[in-house]
Coordinates of C-alpha atoms in Angstrom, one line a residue:
Chain I
M1 CA -133.4 189.0 118.9
P2 CA -129.2 189.3 120.7
T3 CA -126.7 188.9 118.8
K4 CA -123.6 188.7 118.3
R5 CA -123.3 192.7 117.0
T6 CA -126.1 193.3 120.4
T7 CA -124.0 191.7 123.0
L8 CA -120.7 193.5 121.6
K9 CA -122.9 196.6 122.0
Y10 CA -123.8 195.6 125.6
L11 CA -120.6 195.3 126.3
A12 CA -119.4 198.2 125.2
A13 CA -122.2 199.6 126.6
T14 CA -121.8 198.6 130.0
G15 CA -117.7 198.7 129.6
L16 CA -118.1 195.0 131.3
A17 CA -116.6 193.7 128.0
S18 CA -112.9 193.3 129.9
A19 CA -113.5 193.1 133.0
A20 CA -114.5 189.1 134.2
G21 CA -111.6 188.1 133.6
C22 CA -109.3 185.2 135.2
A23 CA -112.2 184.1 136.4
T24 CA -111.8 181.8 139.6
L25 CA -113.7 178.2 140.4
G26 CA -115.8 179.7 143.5
E27 CA -116.9 182.8 140.7
A28 CA -118.1 180.4 138.4
Q29 CA -120.0 178.3 140.7
A30 CA -121.3 181.6 142.5
K31 CA -125.2 182.5 143.2
V32 CA -125.8 186.2 143.0
V33 CA -129.8 186.7 143.6
V34 CA -130.4 190.3 142.6
I35 CA -133.9 192.2 144.4
G36 CA -135.9 194.7 142.6
G37 CA -135.7 194.6 138.2
G38 CA -135.8 198.5 138.1
F39 CA -132.3 200.7 137.4
G40 CA -130.3 199.4 139.6
G41 CA -131.5 195.2 140.2
A42 CA -131.7 194.6 136.4
T43 CA -128.3 196.5 134.6
L44 CA -126.6 194.8 137.5
A45 CA -128.3 191.9 136.9
R46 CA -127.7 192.1 133.3
T47 CA -123.6 192.9 133.8
L48 CA -123.1 190.5 136.6
K49 CA -124.1 188.5 133.5
Q50 CA -122.2 190.0 131.4
A51 CA -119.3 190.2 132.4
A52 CA -119.3 186.8 133.7
P53 CA -121.8 184.1 132.8
T54 CA -120.7 181.7 134.0
L55 CA -121.9 183.2 138.5
Q56 CA -126.2 181.9 138.2
V57 CA -127.7 185.8 138.7
T58 CA -131.8 186.0 139.5
L59 CA -133.8 189.0 138.8
I60 CA -136.5 189.0 141.2
E61 CA -139.2 191.9 140.4
A62 CA -142.5 190.9 141.4
N63 CA -144.4 192.4 138.3
P64 CA -143.8 191.6 135.3
V65 CA -144.1 195.0 133.0
Y66 CA -141.3 197.9 134.4
N67 CA -143.0 201.7 134.8
A68 CA -140.0 203.7 134.4
C69 CA -140.3 207.0 136.2
P70 CA -137.9 209.2 134.5
F71 CA -140.5 211.4 131.6
S72 CA -142.9 210.0 133.3
N73 CA -143.7 213.5 134.1
L74 CA -144.2 213.9 130.2
V75 CA -146.5 211.3 130.8
I76 CA -149.0 214.2 133.0
G77 CA -148.4 217.1 131.4
T78 CA -148.5 215.9 127.5
N79 CA -149.5 213.0 125.0
R80 CA -147.4 211.4 126.0
P81 CA -148.4 207.4 126.5
L82 CA -147.4 205.9 128.9
T83 CA -146.0 202.7 127.0
A84 CA -143.5 204.4 126.3
Q85 CA -142.7 203.6 129.8
Q86 CA -143.5 200.3 130.3
F87 CA -140.5 197.8 129.7
R88 CA -140.7 193.9 130.3
Y89 CA -137.8 191.7 131.6
Q90 CA -137.6 189.5 128.0
N91 CA -134.2 190.2 127.2
I92 CA -132.6 189.9 130.6
A93 CA -134.2 186.9 130.4
A94 CA -132.4 185.7 126.7
A95 CA -128.8 187.7 128.7
G96 CA -128.8 184.2 130.5
V97 CA -130.1 186.0 133.6
E98 CA -133.2 184.4 135.2
V99 CA -136.0 186.2 135.8
I100 CA -138.4 185.7 138.5
T101 CA -141.3 187.3 138.5
D102 CA -143.3 186.7 142.5
R103 CA -142.5 188.8 145.6
A104 CA -139.8 188.2 147.7
T105 CA -141.4 187.7 151.7
D106 CA -138.7 186.7 153.8
I107 CA -134.5 186.9 153.7
D108 CA -132.0 184.7 155.9
A109 CA -128.4 185.2 156.5
S110 CA -127.0 183.5 157.7
S111 CA -128.5 180.6 155.9
R112 CA -128.3 182.7 152.8
T113 CA -131.8 181.8 152.2
V114 CA -134.9 184.6 150.2
S115 CA -138.2 183.6 150.8
L116 CA -140.7 183.6 147.4
A117 CA -144.5 184.7 148.5
S118 CA -145.0 181.9 145.8
G119 CA -143.2 179.4 148.6
D120 CA -140.2 178.9 146.5
Q121 CA -136.2 179.8 148.7
L122 CA -133.3 180.9 146.9
N123 CA -130.0 180.3 147.8
Y124 CA -127.0 182.4 147.8
D125 CA -123.6 183.0 147.6
R126 CA -124.1 186.9 147.5
L127 CA -128.0 189.2 147.8
V128 CA -128.3 192.4 145.6
L129 CA -131.4 194.8 147.4
A130 CA -131.9 197.3 145.1
P131 CA -135.5 197.2 146.0
G132 CA -136.5 201.3 145.5
I133 CA -138.5 203.1 147.6
E134 CA -141.6 202.4 149.5
L135 CA -144.2 205.0 150.3
D136 CA -144.4 206.2 153.4
F137 CA -148.8 205.5 154.2
E138 CA -148.3 206.7 158.2
A139 CA -146.5 210.6 157.8
I140 CA -149.2 212.6 156.6
P141 CA -152.7 212.3 158.7
G142 CA -155.5 211.8 156.1
Y143 CA -152.5 209.7 154.0
N144 CA -153.0 206.3 153.7
R145 CA -152.8 203.8 150.5
S146 CA -156.1 203.8 150.3
A147 CA -156.5 208.0 149.7
T148 CA -154.4 206.9 147.2
E149 CA -157.5 207.2 144.2
A150 CA -159.1 210.3 145.7
A151 CA -155.2 212.1 145.7
P152 CA -152.3 210.1 144.5
H153 CA -148.6 210.1 144.8
A154 CA -147.6 209.0 141.2
W155 CA -144.2 208.8 142.4
Q156 CA -144.7 204.7 141.5
A157 CA -144.6 205.0 138.0
G158 CA -147.5 203.1 136.0
A159 CA -151.5 203.3 137.0
Q160 CA -151.1 206.4 139.8
T161 CA -149.7 208.2 136.7
T162 CA -152.2 208.2 133.7
L163 CA -154.5 208.7 137.5
L164 CA -153.0 211.8 138.1
R165 CA -153.7 213.2 134.2
D166 CA -156.4 212.6 134.0
Q167 CA -157.8 214.3 136.9
I168 CA -155.8 217.1 136.3
R169 CA -157.6 216.7 132.5
A170 CA -161.1 216.8 133.9
M171 CA -159.9 219.3 136.4
R172 CA -162.8 222.1 136.2
E173 CA -162.1 225.5 134.7
G174 CA -159.9 227.7 136.9
G175 CA -159.4 225.3 139.2
T176 CA -155.6 224.4 142.1
V177 CA -154.2 221.8 141.8
A178 CA -152.6 220.8 145.3
M179 CA -148.9 219.1 145.5
V180 CA -147.6 218.1 148.5
V181 CA -143.0 217.6 148.5
P182 CA -142.0 215.8 151.4
D183 CA -138.0 216.7 153.1
N184 CA -135.1 215.4 152.2
P185 CA -134.3 212.5 151.6
Y186 CA -136.6 211.2 148.7
R187 CA -136.5 209.9 144.8
C188 CA -135.4 211.7 142.4
P189 CA -135.2 215.7 144.0
P190 CA -135.6 217.1 141.3
G191 CA -138.5 215.7 140.6
P192 CA -141.4 217.5 141.7
Y193 CA -140.2 220.7 141.1
E194 CA -139.9 218.4 137.0
R195 CA -143.9 217.7 137.4
A196 CA -144.9 221.3 138.8
S197 CA -143.3 222.4 135.2
L198 CA -145.2 219.9 132.6
I199 CA -148.4 219.4 134.5
A200 CA -147.8 224.2 134.3
H201 CA -147.2 223.8 130.6
Y202 CA -150.1 222.1 130.4
L203 CA -152.8 224.0 131.7
R204 CA -151.1 227.6 130.8
V205 CA -153.1 225.9 127.4
H206 CA -156.2 224.2 128.2
N207 CA -157.1 225.2 131.3
P208 CA -155.4 228.6 131.6
R209 CA -157.2 230.4 134.9
A210 CA -155.7 228.0 136.6
K211 CA -153.6 227.6 139.3
L212 CA -150.6 225.3 140.7
L213 CA -149.9 225.5 143.8
I214 CA -147.3 223.8 146.7
L215 CA -146.6 223.4 149.5
D216 CA -142.9 221.7 149.3
N217 CA -141.4 220.5 153.2
K218 CA -138.8 222.1 152.9
D219 CA -137.1 225.4 151.7
N220 CA -134.5 224.6 149.5
F221 CA -134.9 221.7 146.4
S222 CA -132.5 221.0 144.0
K223 CA -132.3 223.5 140.9
K224 CA -135.1 226.3 142.9
T225 CA -133.0 229.3 140.9
L226 CA -133.4 228.1 137.8
F227 CA -137.0 226.6 138.4
M228 CA -138.3 230.3 139.6
Q229 CA -137.0 232.1 136.4
A230 CA -138.4 229.7 134.4
W231 CA -141.9 229.5 136.0
A232 CA -141.5 232.9 136.3
D233 CA -140.5 233.4 132.0
L234 CA -143.0 230.7 130.7
F235 CA -145.6 230.2 132.7
G236 CA -146.5 233.7 134.4
G237 CA -147.9 233.3 137.9
L238 CA -149.2 229.4 137.1
I239 CA -147.6 228.1 139.8
E240 CA -147.0 229.2 143.1
W241 CA -144.5 228.0 146.1
Q242 CA -144.7 227.3 149.7
G243 CA -141.6 226.6 151.2
L244 CA -141.1 225.6 154.9
S245 CA -140.5 229.0 156.1
D246 CA -144.2 230.5 154.7
G247 CA -145.8 228.2 157.0
A248 CA -146.4 225.1 153.9
A249 CA -145.0 222.0 156.0
V250 CA -148.8 219.6 155.8
A251 CA -150.3 218.3 159.3
E252 CA -152.3 217.0 157.7
I253 CA -155.3 215.9 154.7
D254 CA -158.2 215.5 153.5
T255 CA -159.7 214.3 150.4
T256 CA -163.1 213.9 151.4
S257 CA -163.7 217.5 152.0
Q258 CA -160.5 218.0 149.3
T259 CA -159.0 220.3 151.8
I260 CA -155.8 220.1 152.8
Y261 CA -155.2 221.7 156.1
T262 CA -150.7 223.3 157.6
D263 CA -149.8 224.1 160.4
F264 CA -151.4 227.2 159.7
D265 CA -153.5 227.6 157.4
K266 CA -155.9 225.7 154.6
V267 CA -156.6 224.4 151.6
S268 CA -159.1 223.9 149.4
Y269 CA -157.8 221.4 146.2
D270 CA -159.7 220.3 143.0
V271 CA -156.9 218.2 142.4
A272 CA -154.0 216.8 144.8
N273 CA -150.5 215.1 143.9
I274 CA -149.2 214.3 147.7
I275 CA -145.6 212.9 147.4
P276 CA -145.4 211.2 151.1
P277 CA -142.2 210.6 152.8
Q278 CA -140.6 207.5 151.8
R279 CA -137.4 204.9 152.9
A280 CA -135.9 201.9 151.7
G281 CA -138.3 199.0 149.7
R282 CA -140.0 196.7 151.9
I283 CA -137.8 193.6 151.3
A284 CA -134.7 196.0 152.8
Q285 CA -136.6 196.3 155.9
L286 CA -137.3 193.2 155.8
A287 CA -134.7 191.5 155.7
G288 CA -132.8 194.1 158.6
A289 CA -130.6 195.8 155.4
T290 CA -132.7 199.6 157.1
D291 CA -131.6 202.0 160.0
A292 CA -133.2 203.8 161.3
S293 CA -133.7 206.2 158.8
G294 CA -135.6 203.5 156.9
W295 CA -132.3 203.9 154.5
C296 CA -129.8 201.3 153.9
P297 CA -126.6 202.0 154.8
I298 CA -124.1 200.4 153.0
D299 CA -119.4 200.3 152.3
A300 CA -119.4 203.3 150.7
A301 CA -117.0 202.4 147.6
S302 CA -118.5 198.1 147.7
F303 CA -121.7 198.9 148.6
A304 CA -122.2 196.4 149.9
S305 CA -124.8 196.0 153.5
T306 CA -123.2 197.1 157.3
L307 CA -126.0 195.1 158.3
L308 CA -126.4 192.7 157.0
P309 CA -123.2 189.8 155.3
N310 CA -122.9 188.8 151.3
T311 CA -125.3 191.8 150.6
Y312 CA -125.4 194.8 148.9
V313 CA -127.9 197.8 148.4
I314 CA -127.9 200.1 145.4
G315 CA -129.8 202.9 143.9
D316 CA -133.2 204.3 146.0
A317 CA -132.9 202.2 149.0
A318 CA -128.9 203.3 149.5
I319 CA -128.4 205.9 152.0
A320 CA -125.4 207.0 148.4
N321 CA -124.7 210.7 150.6
A322 CA -124.3 213.1 148.6
M323 CA -125.3 210.8 145.3
P324 CA -128.6 211.6 144.3
K325 CA -132.1 208.5 144.1
S326 CA -131.8 209.0 140.1
A327 CA -132.1 206.2 137.7
F328 CA -128.8 206.9 136.2
A329 CA -127.1 206.9 139.8
A330 CA -128.6 203.5 140.6
N331 CA -127.0 202.7 136.6
A332 CA -123.8 204.3 137.5
Q333 CA -124.5 201.7 141.3
A334 CA -124.9 198.5 139.4
K335 CA -121.9 198.5 137.0
N336 CA -119.7 199.7 140.2
C337 CA -121.3 197.4 142.3
A338 CA -121.5 194.5 140.1
I339 CA -116.8 195.1 139.8
Q340 CA -116.8 194.7 143.6
I341 CA -119.1 191.8 143.3
L342 CA -117.0 190.2 141.5
R343 CA -114.5 190.5 143.3
S344 CA -115.6 189.7 146.4
L345 CA -115.9 186.3 144.7
R346 CA -112.4 186.2 144.4
D347 CA -111.1 187.2 147.5
L348 CA -110.6 190.9 146.2
S349 CA -111.2 193.6 148.6
P350 CA -113.5 196.4 147.1
L351 CA -111.5 199.2 144.7
P352 CA -112.8 203.0 145.4
S353 CA -113.8 204.7 142.5
T354 CA -115.2 208.2 141.6
M355 CA -118.5 207.9 140.3
A356 CA -121.0 210.7 139.1
N357 CA -124.6 211.5 137.7
T358 CA -126.0 213.2 135.7
C359 CA -130.0 214.2 135.9
Y360 CA -132.2 216.4 133.3
S361 CA -136.1 218.4 134.3
L362 CA -137.8 219.6 131.5
V363 CA -139.5 222.6 132.5
N364 CA -141.3 222.0 129.2
P365 CA -140.7 219.5 125.8
D366 CA -138.3 221.7 125.0
Y367 CA -136.2 223.8 127.5
A368 CA -134.6 221.3 130.2
I369 CA -131.8 222.2 132.9
S370 CA -129.7 219.6 134.8
V371 CA -128.0 219.3 137.3
A372 CA -124.6 217.5 137.6
G373 CA -121.9 216.1 140.5
V374 CA -118.8 213.6 141.0
Y375 CA -118.5 211.7 143.7
R376 CA -116.0 210.3 145.6
P377 CA -115.6 207.9 148.4
Q378 CA -114.2 210.1 151.5
Q379 CA -114.4 208.8 155.1
N380 CA -116.8 206.1 153.4
R381 CA -119.7 208.4 152.9
W382 CA -120.1 209.5 148.9
Q383 CA -119.0 212.6 149.0
P384 CA -119.2 215.8 146.2
I385 CA -115.8 216.1 145.2
E386 CA -115.2 220.0 145.0
G387 CA -116.1 222.8 141.9
A388 CA -117.4 219.8 139.9
G389 CA -120.0 219.7 138.6
G390 CA -123.2 222.0 138.9
T391 CA -126.4 223.1 137.6
S392 CA -127.2 224.8 134.4
P393 CA -125.3 228.4 133.6
Q394 CA -129.5 231.1 134.7
D395 CA -127.9 232.5 132.2
A396 CA -127.8 230.0 129.1
S397 CA -129.6 231.1 125.7
I398 CA -132.6 229.1 125.2
D399 CA -131.1 227.2 122.5
Q400 CA -128.5 225.8 125.0
R401 CA -132.0 224.4 127.1
E402 CA -133.5 222.9 123.7
R403 CA -130.4 220.7 123.8
E404 CA -130.3 219.9 127.3
A405 CA -134.0 218.5 126.5
R406 CA -132.6 216.7 123.5
Y407 CA -129.9 215.6 126.0
A408 CA -132.3 214.3 128.1
E409 CA -133.8 212.1 125.3
A410 CA -131.3 211.2 124.1
W411 CA -130.2 209.5 127.4
Y412 CA -133.4 208.3 128.5
D413 CA -133.2 206.0 125.4
T414 CA -130.2 205.0 125.9
V415 CA -130.4 203.4 129.0
T416 CA -133.6 202.1 128.9
Q417 CA -131.8 200.3 125.6
Q418 CA -129.1 199.2 127.8
V419 CA -130.9 198.3 130.2
F420 CA -134.0 196.5 129.2
G421 CA -133.3 196.7 124.9
Chain U
M1 CA -124.6 196.7 174.4
T2 CA -126.5 199.0 172.5
K3 CA -128.3 197.3 168.9
L4 CA -125.8 200.3 166.7
G5 CA -122.8 199.0 169.1
I6 CA -123.5 195.2 167.8
A7 CA -124.4 196.9 164.4
A8 CA -120.4 197.9 164.4
L9 CA -119.7 195.5 165.8
A10 CA -120.8 193.0 163.4
A11 CA -119.9 195.1 160.6
T12 CA -116.3 194.3 161.7
L13 CA -116.2 190.7 161.8
W14 CA -118.4 190.4 158.5
F15 CA -115.8 192.6 157.0
P16 CA -112.5 191.7 158.4
N17 CA -110.4 192.9 154.8
A18 CA -112.4 196.3 155.2
A19 CA -109.0 197.3 154.4
Y20 CA -109.9 198.4 150.1
A21 CA -107.5 197.1 147.5
Q22 CA -104.8 199.3 145.5
V23 CA -104.6 199.1 142.2
S24 CA -101.8 196.1 142.3
T25 CA -102.2 193.4 139.3
P26 CA -103.8 193.7 135.6
A27 CA -106.9 192.9 136.9
D28 CA -107.4 195.1 139.2
A29 CA -105.8 197.5 136.6
R30 CA -108.0 196.5 134.1
D31 CA -111.6 196.6 137.3
A32 CA -110.5 200.2 137.9
D33 CA -111.2 201.2 134.3
T34 CA -114.6 199.3 134.0
L35 CA -115.5 201.5 137.7
L36 CA -113.8 205.0 136.3
I37 CA -115.8 204.5 133.2
A38 CA -119.2 203.2 134.8
P39 CA -120.4 206.6 135.1
C40 CA -119.8 207.4 131.0
T41 CA -121.8 204.5 129.8
G42 CA -124.5 205.4 131.2
C43 CA -125.0 208.3 128.4
H44 CA -122.2 207.5 125.9
T45 CA -122.4 203.6 124.3
A46 CA -122.4 202.5 120.8
T47 CA -125.6 203.4 119.8
S48 CA -126.5 206.4 122.2
P49 CA -127.5 209.6 119.1
L50 CA -125.2 210.9 122.6
A51 CA -121.6 212.0 121.8
G52 CA -120.3 208.1 120.5
V53 CA -116.3 208.7 122.4
Y54 CA -115.9 204.6 121.1
D55 CA -115.7 206.4 117.2
Y56 CA -112.4 207.9 118.8
P57 CA -108.9 206.6 119.3
P58 CA -107.2 206.6 122.7
D59 CA -105.5 210.7 121.2
E60 CA -107.8 212.0 119.8
L61 CA -110.5 211.0 122.4
L62 CA -107.8 212.4 125.5
A63 CA -107.9 216.1 123.5
L64 CA -111.5 216.4 123.2
L65 CA -111.7 215.6 127.0
R66 CA -109.4 218.1 127.9
A67 CA -110.7 220.7 125.2
L68 CA -113.9 219.5 127.2
K69 CA -113.1 220.5 130.2
T70 CA -110.7 223.5 129.9
G71 CA -114.4 224.8 127.8
E72 CA -112.5 226.0 125.1
R73 CA -114.4 223.2 123.1
S74 CA -118.3 224.0 124.1
S75 CA -120.9 221.5 126.3
T76 CA -124.1 221.8 127.7
L77 CA -123.4 219.9 130.8
M78 CA -119.4 218.0 129.8
A79 CA -116.6 220.4 131.6
R80 CA -119.5 220.4 134.7
L81 CA -118.2 216.0 135.0
L82 CA -114.9 216.6 133.8
S83 CA -114.1 219.1 136.1
G84 CA -114.4 216.4 138.6
Y85 CA -111.8 214.2 136.8
S86 CA -108.1 215.2 136.9
D87 CA -106.2 214.7 133.4
A88 CA -104.4 211.0 134.5
D89 CA -108.7 210.1 134.8
L90 CA -109.0 211.5 131.7
V91 CA -105.3 209.6 130.7
R92 CA -107.6 205.6 131.9
L93 CA -111.3 207.9 130.5
S94 CA -110.0 208.0 127.1
N95 CA -107.6 204.4 126.8
A96 CA -109.9 202.9 128.0
L97 CA -113.8 204.2 126.3
S98 CA -111.6 203.5 122.7
T99 CA -110.6 199.8 123.9
L100 CA -114.2 199.2 124.3
A101 CA -114.6 199.9 120.6
A102 CA -112.4 197.2 120.2
P103 CA -113.9 194.6 117.1
S104 CA -114.3 191.5 119.5
D105 CA -115.5 188.3 118.2
S106 CA -117.1 187.7 121.5
Y107 CA -117.1 187.8 125.7
A108 CA -114.8 184.7 125.5
D109 CA -112.3 186.5 124.0
H110 CA -111.5 188.9 126.8
A111 CA -111.8 186.6 129.7
N112 CA -108.2 185.0 131.3

C-alpha cells in the first residue's frame, strides 16, 4: 500500500521530488502516453506522474505481467524461480498512472493519436516510445518464430527462459549446448556471456562432460578479457568461444536435424540458444520512428525522436550511441526524459546532462564483474567521457568479485522496487 | 528530395528551438541537479541496501565522493563512475542528493 512514507521514499529514490515546480496551465492539462511497460517506460510513467501529479499519464503495456530480463540468466543456470523476475503494474496504477493492458497498433503523429488493438484511440500531447526490442526472425535462415520452441532465444524473458532452462536440464550426459550470439547492437551487450557462464555453472556440477559452444557473430564483446579469464578459472574447458574471425558467423540453422551451419563448418547440438539480431519494438517501426538501421534516432540530449514530432524514445529502442541497451540505462534515461518532457510542456529548451550506466554480469552466483560508463551529449551523440568508466580490474580479489555479486543483487532489488514496488 | 533529406528538414521544422538551454533560472538549476543525479538513483535510494547517500550531510557526502573518486577510499565501482564527474559536479551531486533526504510532508511542499 502506498503510504505517505513510501511516497516520500519513492520521490527520494527517483530524485524528482523537487523537479516539478512552476506548473503551467498547459502542463496541468497535458496528456502523456507511454508505450511499453519495461524498465524505461514504467520508470518514466511513474516518475512523471510523481513529479507532476496534474499531468494525465497513461501507460500502455500488452502484458499484465512483466518478466524482467536482468537476473533471468540465474533462472536458467540456478534454482532461481521465474517468479523472482515477475512484476505487475498495480503499484504504478496506485501511483496515479492510468495503466492500459493492450497493444498499441498504430500512431498518427499528425492527429496525435494512438490506436489500440481493442479499437480504442488515445490522444496525447507528448508520446513516449519505450517498446524495447523486436527479434528479427528473417535474419538467420531456419530461425523463425516457430523455431523458438525447438531452439529458444530466451532474449525476452518469460516462458522462453524456463524453456531453455528445462532443455538444458534434460540434455543427455556429455551433450553440447550451442549459443548463437548476434553482432552489435543488441539488448544487454554482456548478457550472452553471463548466460554462458551460468549455464556452465550448472553443467559443471550436473553434467560435467557437457560442452558449451558459443558461435559469435563478432570478434570482441563486453568484458571479454574478464569473462575469458573467469571461464578458464572456474569452468576449465567447458566453454568454447568462436568469433567471426574463427568462421563462427552463422549461415543457417536446421532445428530438425539439430544442426547449425557456419560459413565453413557445421555444428551438431543437443540444445541450442539462438539470440537473433534485433531492432526497435514493432510499434516504433509502425509509427515511423525507426531509421534504416531498425532503431530510433533521437536528439541525444532530450531523447526526442528526430522523425516524429512530440515523441520521445527511451531504452533499448533508442539509438543512444555509446550508452548500452541496458535496464540501468533505460531507468536513467527515463528519469532524464521525464524532466525534458516537463520542460517541453513549459516551453523550455532541453537541458543537456551527464548520464551514466552500470552493468553487472554474474559469472556464478557469487562472482560478478561490472562495466561502467559516463556519457555526455556531444555533437548530438551520447559520447563516453574519456578516462571514466571501464571494467572491474583483471587482478581483483575473489572477495571483490563476491562483493560485486552482492551489489548486483542489491541493484536488481533496488531498481525493481523503485519501478514496480 | 531524398527521404532522409525530408526527414532532416522536418526535424529542423519540428524543433525550431533546437538550441539547448543554459542554466539561467532557479528552476533550470533544479532541473539540472535532478538530471545530474538521475543515474545515481538507479542504485542509491532511501531504501536500497546499497550505500544510503541520503544519510549524509552535504559536506560529509562531498568528502566521501571526493575520496571515492581519488581512490583514497576504496570501492569496486564508484571510482570508475566518479572519474567522469568534475569537482563542481561532485558539489552539485552532494547537495542535490542530501536535499532529497530533507523531511517533507508531501510532494505539494516542493511545488512552486
